[in-house]
Short mmCIF file of C-alpha atoms and ligand atoms in Angstrom, two decimals:
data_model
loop_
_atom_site.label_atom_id
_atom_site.label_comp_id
_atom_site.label_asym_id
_atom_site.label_seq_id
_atom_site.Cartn_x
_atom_site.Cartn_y
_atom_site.Cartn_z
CA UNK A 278 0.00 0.00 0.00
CA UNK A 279 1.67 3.13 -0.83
CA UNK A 280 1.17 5.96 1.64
CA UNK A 281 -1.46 7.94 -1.01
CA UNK A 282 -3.76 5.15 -0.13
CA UNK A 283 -4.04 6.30 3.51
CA UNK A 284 -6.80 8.30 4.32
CA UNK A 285 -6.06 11.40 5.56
CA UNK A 286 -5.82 13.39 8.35
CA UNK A 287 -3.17 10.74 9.51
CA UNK A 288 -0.14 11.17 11.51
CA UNK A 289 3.11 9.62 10.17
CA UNK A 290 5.43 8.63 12.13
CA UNK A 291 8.96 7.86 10.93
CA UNK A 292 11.37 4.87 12.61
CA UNK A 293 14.82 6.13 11.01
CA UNK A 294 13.91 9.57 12.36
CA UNK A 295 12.84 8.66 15.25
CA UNK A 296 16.64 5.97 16.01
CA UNK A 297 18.22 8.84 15.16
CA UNK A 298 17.25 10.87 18.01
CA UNK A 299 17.23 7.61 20.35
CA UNK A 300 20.63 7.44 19.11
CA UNK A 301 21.98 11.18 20.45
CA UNK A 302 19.66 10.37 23.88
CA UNK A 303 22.41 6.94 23.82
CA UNK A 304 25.46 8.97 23.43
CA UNK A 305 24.68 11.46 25.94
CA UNK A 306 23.71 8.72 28.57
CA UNK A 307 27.03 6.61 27.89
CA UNK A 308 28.92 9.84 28.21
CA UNK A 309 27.51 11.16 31.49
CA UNK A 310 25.69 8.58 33.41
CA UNK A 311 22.70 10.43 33.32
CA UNK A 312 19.40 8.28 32.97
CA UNK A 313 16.48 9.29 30.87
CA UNK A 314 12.92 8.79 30.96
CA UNK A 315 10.10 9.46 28.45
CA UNK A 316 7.80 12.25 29.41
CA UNK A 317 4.29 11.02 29.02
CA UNK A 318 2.56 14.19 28.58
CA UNK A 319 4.87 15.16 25.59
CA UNK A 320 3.91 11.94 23.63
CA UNK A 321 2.38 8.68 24.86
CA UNK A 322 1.46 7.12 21.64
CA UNK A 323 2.76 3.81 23.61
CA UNK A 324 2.29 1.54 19.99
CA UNK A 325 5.86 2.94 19.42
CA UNK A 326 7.58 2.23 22.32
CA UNK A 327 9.10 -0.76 21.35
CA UNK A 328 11.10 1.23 19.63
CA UNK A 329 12.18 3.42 22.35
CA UNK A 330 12.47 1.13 25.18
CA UNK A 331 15.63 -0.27 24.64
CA UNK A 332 17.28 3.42 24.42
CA UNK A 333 15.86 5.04 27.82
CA UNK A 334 15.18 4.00 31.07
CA UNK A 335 11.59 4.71 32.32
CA UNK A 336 8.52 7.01 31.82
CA UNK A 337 7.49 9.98 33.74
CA UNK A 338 4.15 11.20 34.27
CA UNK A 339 2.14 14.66 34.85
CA UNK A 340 -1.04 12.46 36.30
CA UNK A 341 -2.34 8.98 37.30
CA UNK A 342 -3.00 7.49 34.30
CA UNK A 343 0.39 7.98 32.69
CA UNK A 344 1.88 6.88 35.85
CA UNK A 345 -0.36 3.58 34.65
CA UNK A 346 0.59 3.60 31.51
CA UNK A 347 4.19 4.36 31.41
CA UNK A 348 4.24 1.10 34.12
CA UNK A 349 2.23 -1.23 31.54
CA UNK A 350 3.48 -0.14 28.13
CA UNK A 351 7.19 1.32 28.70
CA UNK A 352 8.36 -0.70 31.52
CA UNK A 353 11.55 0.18 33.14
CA UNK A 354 11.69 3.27 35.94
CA UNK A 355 8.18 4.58 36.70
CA UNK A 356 8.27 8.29 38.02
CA UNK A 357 4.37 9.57 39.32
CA UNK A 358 4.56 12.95 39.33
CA UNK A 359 1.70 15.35 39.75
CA UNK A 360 1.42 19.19 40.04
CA UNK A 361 -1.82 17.95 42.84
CA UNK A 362 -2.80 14.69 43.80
CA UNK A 363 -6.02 13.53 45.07
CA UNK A 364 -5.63 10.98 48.05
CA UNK A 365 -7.10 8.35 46.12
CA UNK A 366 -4.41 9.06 43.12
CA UNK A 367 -1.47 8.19 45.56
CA UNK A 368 -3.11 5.05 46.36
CA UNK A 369 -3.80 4.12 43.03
CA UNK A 370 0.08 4.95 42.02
CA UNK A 371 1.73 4.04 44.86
CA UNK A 372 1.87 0.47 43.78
CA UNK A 373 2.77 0.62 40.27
CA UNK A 374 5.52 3.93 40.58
CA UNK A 375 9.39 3.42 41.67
CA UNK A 376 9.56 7.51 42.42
CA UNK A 377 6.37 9.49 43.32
CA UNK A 378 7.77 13.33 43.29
CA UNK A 379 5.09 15.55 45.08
CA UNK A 380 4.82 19.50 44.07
CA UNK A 381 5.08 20.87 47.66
CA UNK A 382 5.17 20.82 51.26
CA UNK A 383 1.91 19.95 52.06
CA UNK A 384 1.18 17.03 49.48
CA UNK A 385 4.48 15.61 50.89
CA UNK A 386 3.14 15.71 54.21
CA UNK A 387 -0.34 14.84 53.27
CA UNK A 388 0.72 11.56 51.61
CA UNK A 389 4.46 10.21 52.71
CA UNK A 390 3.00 7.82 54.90
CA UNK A 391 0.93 6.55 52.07
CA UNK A 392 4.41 5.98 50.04
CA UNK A 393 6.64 4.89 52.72
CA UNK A 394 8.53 1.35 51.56
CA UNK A 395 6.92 1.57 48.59
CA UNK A 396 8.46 3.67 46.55
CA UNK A 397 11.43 6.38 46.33
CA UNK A 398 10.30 9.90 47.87
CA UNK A 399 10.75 13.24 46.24
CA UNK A 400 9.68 16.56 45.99
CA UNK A 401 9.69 19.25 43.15
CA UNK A 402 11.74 22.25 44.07
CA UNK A 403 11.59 25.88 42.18
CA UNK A 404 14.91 27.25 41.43
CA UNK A 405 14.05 30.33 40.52
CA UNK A 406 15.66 30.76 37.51
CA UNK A 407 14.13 29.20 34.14
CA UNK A 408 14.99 29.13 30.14
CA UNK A 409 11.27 29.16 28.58
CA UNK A 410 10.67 31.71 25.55
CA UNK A 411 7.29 32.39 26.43
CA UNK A 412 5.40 33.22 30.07
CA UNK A 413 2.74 30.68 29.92
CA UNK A 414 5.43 27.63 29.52
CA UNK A 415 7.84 29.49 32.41
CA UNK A 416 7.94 27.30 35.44
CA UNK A 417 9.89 30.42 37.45
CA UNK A 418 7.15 33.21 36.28
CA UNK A 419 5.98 35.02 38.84
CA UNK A 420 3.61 33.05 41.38
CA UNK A 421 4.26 30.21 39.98
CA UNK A 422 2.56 27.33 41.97
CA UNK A 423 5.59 24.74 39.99
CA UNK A 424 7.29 23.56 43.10
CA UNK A 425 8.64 24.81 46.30
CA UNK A 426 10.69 28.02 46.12
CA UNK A 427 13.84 28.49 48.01
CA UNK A 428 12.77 30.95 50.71
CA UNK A 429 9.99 28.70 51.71
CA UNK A 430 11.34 25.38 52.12
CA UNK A 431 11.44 23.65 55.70
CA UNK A 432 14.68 22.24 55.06
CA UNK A 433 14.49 19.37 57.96
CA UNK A 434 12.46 18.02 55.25
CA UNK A 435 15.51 16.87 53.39
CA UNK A 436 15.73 14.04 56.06
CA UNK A 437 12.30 12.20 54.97
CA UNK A 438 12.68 12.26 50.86
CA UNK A 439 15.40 10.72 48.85
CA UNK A 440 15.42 13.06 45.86
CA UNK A 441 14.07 16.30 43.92
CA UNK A 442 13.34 17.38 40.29
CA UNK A 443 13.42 20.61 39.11
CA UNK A 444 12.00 21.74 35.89
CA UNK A 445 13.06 25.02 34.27
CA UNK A 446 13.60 24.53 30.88
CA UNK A 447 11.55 24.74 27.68
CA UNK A 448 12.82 23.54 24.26
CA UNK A 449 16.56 24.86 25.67
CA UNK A 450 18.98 24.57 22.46
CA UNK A 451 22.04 26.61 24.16
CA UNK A 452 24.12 24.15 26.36
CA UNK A 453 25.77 27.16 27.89
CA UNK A 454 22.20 28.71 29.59
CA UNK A 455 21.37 24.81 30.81
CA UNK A 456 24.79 25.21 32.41
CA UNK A 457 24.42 28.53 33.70
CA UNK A 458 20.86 27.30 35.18
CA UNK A 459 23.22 24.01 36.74
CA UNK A 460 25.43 26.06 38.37
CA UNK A 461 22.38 28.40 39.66
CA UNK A 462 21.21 25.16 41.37
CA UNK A 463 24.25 23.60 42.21
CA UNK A 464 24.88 27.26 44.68
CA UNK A 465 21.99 27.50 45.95
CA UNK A 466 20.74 23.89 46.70
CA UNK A 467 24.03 22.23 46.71
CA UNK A 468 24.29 22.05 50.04
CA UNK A 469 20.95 19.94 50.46
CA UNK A 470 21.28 17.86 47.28
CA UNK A 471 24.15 16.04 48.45
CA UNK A 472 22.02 14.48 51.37
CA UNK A 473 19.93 12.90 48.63
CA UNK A 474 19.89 9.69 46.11
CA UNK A 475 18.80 11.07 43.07
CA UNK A 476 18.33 14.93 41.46
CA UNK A 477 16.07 14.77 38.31
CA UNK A 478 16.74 18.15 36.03
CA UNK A 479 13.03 17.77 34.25
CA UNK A 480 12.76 18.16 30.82
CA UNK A 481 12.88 20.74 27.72
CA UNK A 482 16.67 20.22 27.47
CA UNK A 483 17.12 19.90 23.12
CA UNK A 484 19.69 17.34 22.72
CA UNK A 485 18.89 16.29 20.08
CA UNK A 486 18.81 19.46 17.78
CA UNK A 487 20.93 20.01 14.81
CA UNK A 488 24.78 20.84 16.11
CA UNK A 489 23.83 20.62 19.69
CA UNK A 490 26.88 20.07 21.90
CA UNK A 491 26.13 16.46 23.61
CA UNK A 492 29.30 16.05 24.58
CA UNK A 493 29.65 19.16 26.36
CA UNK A 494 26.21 18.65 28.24
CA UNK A 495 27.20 15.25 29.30
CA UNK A 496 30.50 16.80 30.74
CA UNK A 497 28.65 19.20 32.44
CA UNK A 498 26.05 16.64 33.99
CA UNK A 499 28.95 13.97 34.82
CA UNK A 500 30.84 16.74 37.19
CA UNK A 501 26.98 18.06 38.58
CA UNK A 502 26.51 14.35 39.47
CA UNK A 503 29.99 14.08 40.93
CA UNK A 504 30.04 16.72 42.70
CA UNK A 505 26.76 16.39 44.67
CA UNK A 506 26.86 12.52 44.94
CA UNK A 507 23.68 12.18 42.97
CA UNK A 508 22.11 10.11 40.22
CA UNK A 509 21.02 12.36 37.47
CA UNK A 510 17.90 11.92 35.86
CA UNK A 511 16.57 13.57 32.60
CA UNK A 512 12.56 13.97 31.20
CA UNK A 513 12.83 14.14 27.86
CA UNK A 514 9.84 14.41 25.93
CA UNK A 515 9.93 17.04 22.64
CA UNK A 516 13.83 15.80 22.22
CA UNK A 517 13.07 12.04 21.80
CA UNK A 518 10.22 13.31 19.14
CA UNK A 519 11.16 16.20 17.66
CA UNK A 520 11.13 15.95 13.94
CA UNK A 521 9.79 12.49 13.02
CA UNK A 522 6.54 13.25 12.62
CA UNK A 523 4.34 14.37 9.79
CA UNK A 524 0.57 15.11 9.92
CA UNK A 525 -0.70 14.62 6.34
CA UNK A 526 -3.94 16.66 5.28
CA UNK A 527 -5.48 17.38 2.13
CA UNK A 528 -6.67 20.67 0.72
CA UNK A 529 -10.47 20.35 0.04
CA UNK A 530 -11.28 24.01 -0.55
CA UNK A 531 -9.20 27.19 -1.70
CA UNK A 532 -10.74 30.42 -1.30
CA UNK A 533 -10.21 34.17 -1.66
CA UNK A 534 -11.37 37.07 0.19
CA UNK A 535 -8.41 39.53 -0.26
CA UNK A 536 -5.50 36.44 0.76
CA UNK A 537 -5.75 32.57 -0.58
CA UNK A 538 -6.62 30.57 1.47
CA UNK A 539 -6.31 26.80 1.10
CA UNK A 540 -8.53 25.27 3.54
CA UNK A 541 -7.02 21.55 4.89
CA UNK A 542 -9.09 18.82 6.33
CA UNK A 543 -7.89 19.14 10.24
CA UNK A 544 -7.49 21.84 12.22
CA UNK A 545 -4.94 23.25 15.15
CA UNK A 546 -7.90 23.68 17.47
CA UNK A 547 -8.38 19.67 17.00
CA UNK A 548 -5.43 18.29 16.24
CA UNK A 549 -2.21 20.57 16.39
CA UNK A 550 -3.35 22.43 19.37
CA UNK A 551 0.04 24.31 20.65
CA UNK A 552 0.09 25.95 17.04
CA UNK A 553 -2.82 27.99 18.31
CA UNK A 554 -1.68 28.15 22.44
CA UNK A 555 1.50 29.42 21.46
CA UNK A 556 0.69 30.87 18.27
CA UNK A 557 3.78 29.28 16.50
CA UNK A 558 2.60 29.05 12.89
CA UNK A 559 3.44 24.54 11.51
CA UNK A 560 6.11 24.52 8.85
CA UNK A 561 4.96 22.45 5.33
CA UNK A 562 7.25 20.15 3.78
CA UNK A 563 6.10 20.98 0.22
CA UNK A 564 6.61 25.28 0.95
CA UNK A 565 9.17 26.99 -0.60
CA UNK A 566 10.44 29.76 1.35
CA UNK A 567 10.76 32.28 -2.48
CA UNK A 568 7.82 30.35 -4.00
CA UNK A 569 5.42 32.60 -6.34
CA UNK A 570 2.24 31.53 -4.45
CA UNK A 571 1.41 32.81 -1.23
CA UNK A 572 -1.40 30.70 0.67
CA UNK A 573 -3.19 30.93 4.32
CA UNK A 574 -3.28 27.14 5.30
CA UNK A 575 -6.26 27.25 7.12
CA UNK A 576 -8.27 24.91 9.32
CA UNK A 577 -11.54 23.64 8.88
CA UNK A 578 -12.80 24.39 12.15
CA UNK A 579 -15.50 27.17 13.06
CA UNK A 580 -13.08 29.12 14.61
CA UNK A 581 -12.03 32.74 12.52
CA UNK A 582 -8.15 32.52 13.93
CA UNK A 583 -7.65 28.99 13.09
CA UNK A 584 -5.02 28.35 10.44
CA UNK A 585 -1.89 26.46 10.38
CA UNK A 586 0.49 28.99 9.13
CA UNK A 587 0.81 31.17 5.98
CA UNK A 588 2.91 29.91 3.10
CA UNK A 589 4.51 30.13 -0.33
CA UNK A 590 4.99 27.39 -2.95
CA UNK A 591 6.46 26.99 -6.59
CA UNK A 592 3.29 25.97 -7.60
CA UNK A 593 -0.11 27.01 -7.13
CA UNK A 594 -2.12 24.97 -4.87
CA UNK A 595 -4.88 22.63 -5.89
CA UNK A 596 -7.69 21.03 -4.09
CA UNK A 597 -6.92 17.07 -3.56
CA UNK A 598 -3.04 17.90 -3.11
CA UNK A 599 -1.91 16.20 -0.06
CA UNK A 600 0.13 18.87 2.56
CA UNK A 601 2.91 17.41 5.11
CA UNK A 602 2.63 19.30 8.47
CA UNK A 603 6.05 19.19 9.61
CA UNK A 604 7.55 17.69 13.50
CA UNK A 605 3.73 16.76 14.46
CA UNK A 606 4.50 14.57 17.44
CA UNK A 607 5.17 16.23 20.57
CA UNK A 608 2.38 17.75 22.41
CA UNK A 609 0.07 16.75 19.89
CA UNK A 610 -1.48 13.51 19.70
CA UNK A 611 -1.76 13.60 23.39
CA UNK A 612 -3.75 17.00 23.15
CA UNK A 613 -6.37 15.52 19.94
CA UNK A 614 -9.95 16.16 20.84
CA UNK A 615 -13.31 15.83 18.80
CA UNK A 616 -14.04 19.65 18.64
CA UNK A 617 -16.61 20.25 15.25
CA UNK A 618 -16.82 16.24 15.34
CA UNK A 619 -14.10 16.32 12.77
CA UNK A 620 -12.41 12.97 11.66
CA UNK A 621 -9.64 12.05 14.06
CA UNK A 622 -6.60 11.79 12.24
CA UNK A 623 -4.91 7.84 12.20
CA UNK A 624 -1.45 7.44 12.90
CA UNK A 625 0.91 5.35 11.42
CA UNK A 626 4.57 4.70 11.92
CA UNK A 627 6.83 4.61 8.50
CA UNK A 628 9.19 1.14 9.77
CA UNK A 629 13.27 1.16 8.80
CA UNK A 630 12.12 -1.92 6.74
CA UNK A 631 9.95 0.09 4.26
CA UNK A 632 6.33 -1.52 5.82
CA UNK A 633 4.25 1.27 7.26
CA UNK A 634 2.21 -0.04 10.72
CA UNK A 635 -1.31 0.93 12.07
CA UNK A 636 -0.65 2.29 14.84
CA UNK A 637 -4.50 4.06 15.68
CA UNK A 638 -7.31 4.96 13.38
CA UNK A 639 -10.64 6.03 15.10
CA UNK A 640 -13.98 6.05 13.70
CA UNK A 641 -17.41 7.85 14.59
CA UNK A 642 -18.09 4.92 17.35
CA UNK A 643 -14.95 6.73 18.89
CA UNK A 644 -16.44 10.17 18.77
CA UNK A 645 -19.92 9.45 19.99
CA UNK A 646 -18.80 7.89 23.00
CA UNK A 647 -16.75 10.27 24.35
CA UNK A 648 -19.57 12.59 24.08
CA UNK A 649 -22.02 10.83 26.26
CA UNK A 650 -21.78 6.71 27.07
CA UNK A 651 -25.47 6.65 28.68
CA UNK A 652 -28.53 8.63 28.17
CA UNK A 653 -31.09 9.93 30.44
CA UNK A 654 -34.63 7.99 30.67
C1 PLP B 120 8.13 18.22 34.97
C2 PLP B 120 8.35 18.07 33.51
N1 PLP B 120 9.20 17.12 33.07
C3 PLP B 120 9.42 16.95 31.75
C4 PLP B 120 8.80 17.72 30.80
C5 PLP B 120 9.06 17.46 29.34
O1 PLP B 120 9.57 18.57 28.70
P1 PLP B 120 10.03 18.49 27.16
O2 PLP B 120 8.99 17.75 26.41
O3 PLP B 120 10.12 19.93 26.75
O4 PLP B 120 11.36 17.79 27.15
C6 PLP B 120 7.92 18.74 31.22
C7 PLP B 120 7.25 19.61 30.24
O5 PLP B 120 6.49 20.48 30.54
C8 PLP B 120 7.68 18.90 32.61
O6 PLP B 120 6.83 19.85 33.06
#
């Protein structure tokens, strides 16, 4: 079957692309020590993860259900982390987790008991300092309720938990400001860290971008972990996925009123959602950056705003032409919803061997139920 034949919207997911960045997480774990686990929230398509397993070392989680599926599908170290648990959540994980890391003071106090012998203790800590580009993805912005700040910590609590993650970076490409944020924490919570087990640094650290120095990241992680007596963990979730991922759509109407605008069947609302949250316009494979023919790529939602991005091509678009929506992975098939009831895109993952897999495909049946499962009588 060659890939025309798949109906779209449908996500493709691509194995050599995919190795490849398994490949840089490898290097960087062989040359530092470091450990890595999968962040859930990022991408938990778990039909791939046979692929990834033998590469990292766990899953981490931002609620009880990854925590459940990271432990049945991935295997490996199970982190259960949770900006607020419920009691009942920390029952439910508490069996199934090998770290539960708590947000703050109180949860840890709440629920230690419920953990104790069970699994490894931790506790999120603020360091103040961040790399994010934009406020709403800045763990440090002001009030932030993302762990426990310095100033407020009861530090006798370092006695009853074995470790701490801080998170403070968001898609980070400069090894020299994830060191500068290192050193940051290595002042002002050294002192503390090297009663502990394990430190985990979080995620949004992009290893695995074009000419990014691994080897001096690992260097810098190796003497952190030295230093403090610690096992370093990692969260990587855009870095394992970045760039193997196309969403395929097909242009099924082009319009003018003043701009062209080809109109795709998907939408960002539905199934790219951070293009509209962060208003970071998707980049096409088939655009041409000095093409003659400017389009809107817009969705077929009912919302005015909602458009992939505005681009130019060689050739003027026509309706039926099939459009790759480039790096489509991370923070995206976790976020798909039903909004307009439009067709949920399938995914499929292109295999080193040539074969493409089915992976998901959904169907009305899908739709309908998450709408309503009984009615009233
Ligand atoms: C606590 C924590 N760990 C890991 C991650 C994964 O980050 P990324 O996908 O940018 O690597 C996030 C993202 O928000 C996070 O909040």
């Amino acid at each position: 079957m060659t890939n025309t034949a798949f109906r779209t919207p449908y996500f493709m997911i691509n194995e050599d692309k995919l190795i490849d960045n398994l490949e840089k997480a490898k290097r960087l774990k062989e040359a530092s020590g470091v450990k890595l686990v999968l962040a859930l929230k990022c991408f938990s398509t778990w039909g791939v993860f046979d692929i990834i397993k033998p590469y990292l070392d766990g899953s981490t989680s931002s609620g009880p259900y990854e925590v459940k599926l990271g432990h049945e599908t991935f295997g490996g170290e199970t982190h259960a982390y949770s900006v607020g648990y419920s009691e009942d959540d920390v029952r439910e994980v508490a069996d199934i987790c090998d770290k539960m890391i708590f947000n703050s003071q109180s949860q840890l106090h709440a629920y230690h008991h419920l953990i104790e012998g069970k699994a490894s203790v931790g506790l999120r800590l603020n360091p103040g300092v961040s790399f994010a580009g934009q406020d709403l993805a800045d763990p440090a912005r002001q009030f932030s309720r993302l762990g426990v700040q310095m100033d407020h910590l009861d530090l006798p609590l370092f006695d009853s938990i074995d470790g701490v993650m801080f998170h403070m970076n968001c898609e980070n490409k400069d090894v020299d400001a994830f060191i500068a944020l290192l050193d940051t924490i290595s002042q002002r919570f050294g002192a503390y860290l090297d009663q502990l087990e394990w430190v985990s640094l979080g995620g949004g650290v992009f290893f695995t971008w074009p000419g990014y120095d691994i080897d001096k990241l690992a260097a810098a992680l190796k003497d952190f972990s030295e230093k403090h007596q610690v096992q370093l963990y990692l969260e990587p979730g855009e870095a394992i996925i970045t760039q193997t991922t196309d969403l395929v759509v097909t242009v099924v109407d082009i319009v003018d009123n003043g701009k062209k605008t080809a109109i795709v069947d998907s939408a960002t609302e539905a199934h790219r959602l951070d293009t509209l949250i962060y208003n970071e316009p998707a980049s096409l494979l088939e655009a041409s950056e000095n093409g003659e023919y400017e389009y809107i790529i817009g969705s077929c939602s009912c919302l005015a705003g909602d458009q992939f991005c505005v681009a130019r091509f060689d050739e003027p678009l026509k309706i039926g032409q099939r459009l790759h929506i480039l790096d489509s992975a991370g923070y995206t098939m976790v976020k798909l919803n039903w909004f307009n009831g439009l067709r949920m895109p399938s995914v499929y993952c292109q295999r080193s061997h040539g074969e493409v897999d089915k992976i998901n495909e959904f169907d009305y049946s899908d739709f309908k139920r998450t709408l309503s499962r009984w009615s009233t009588h």
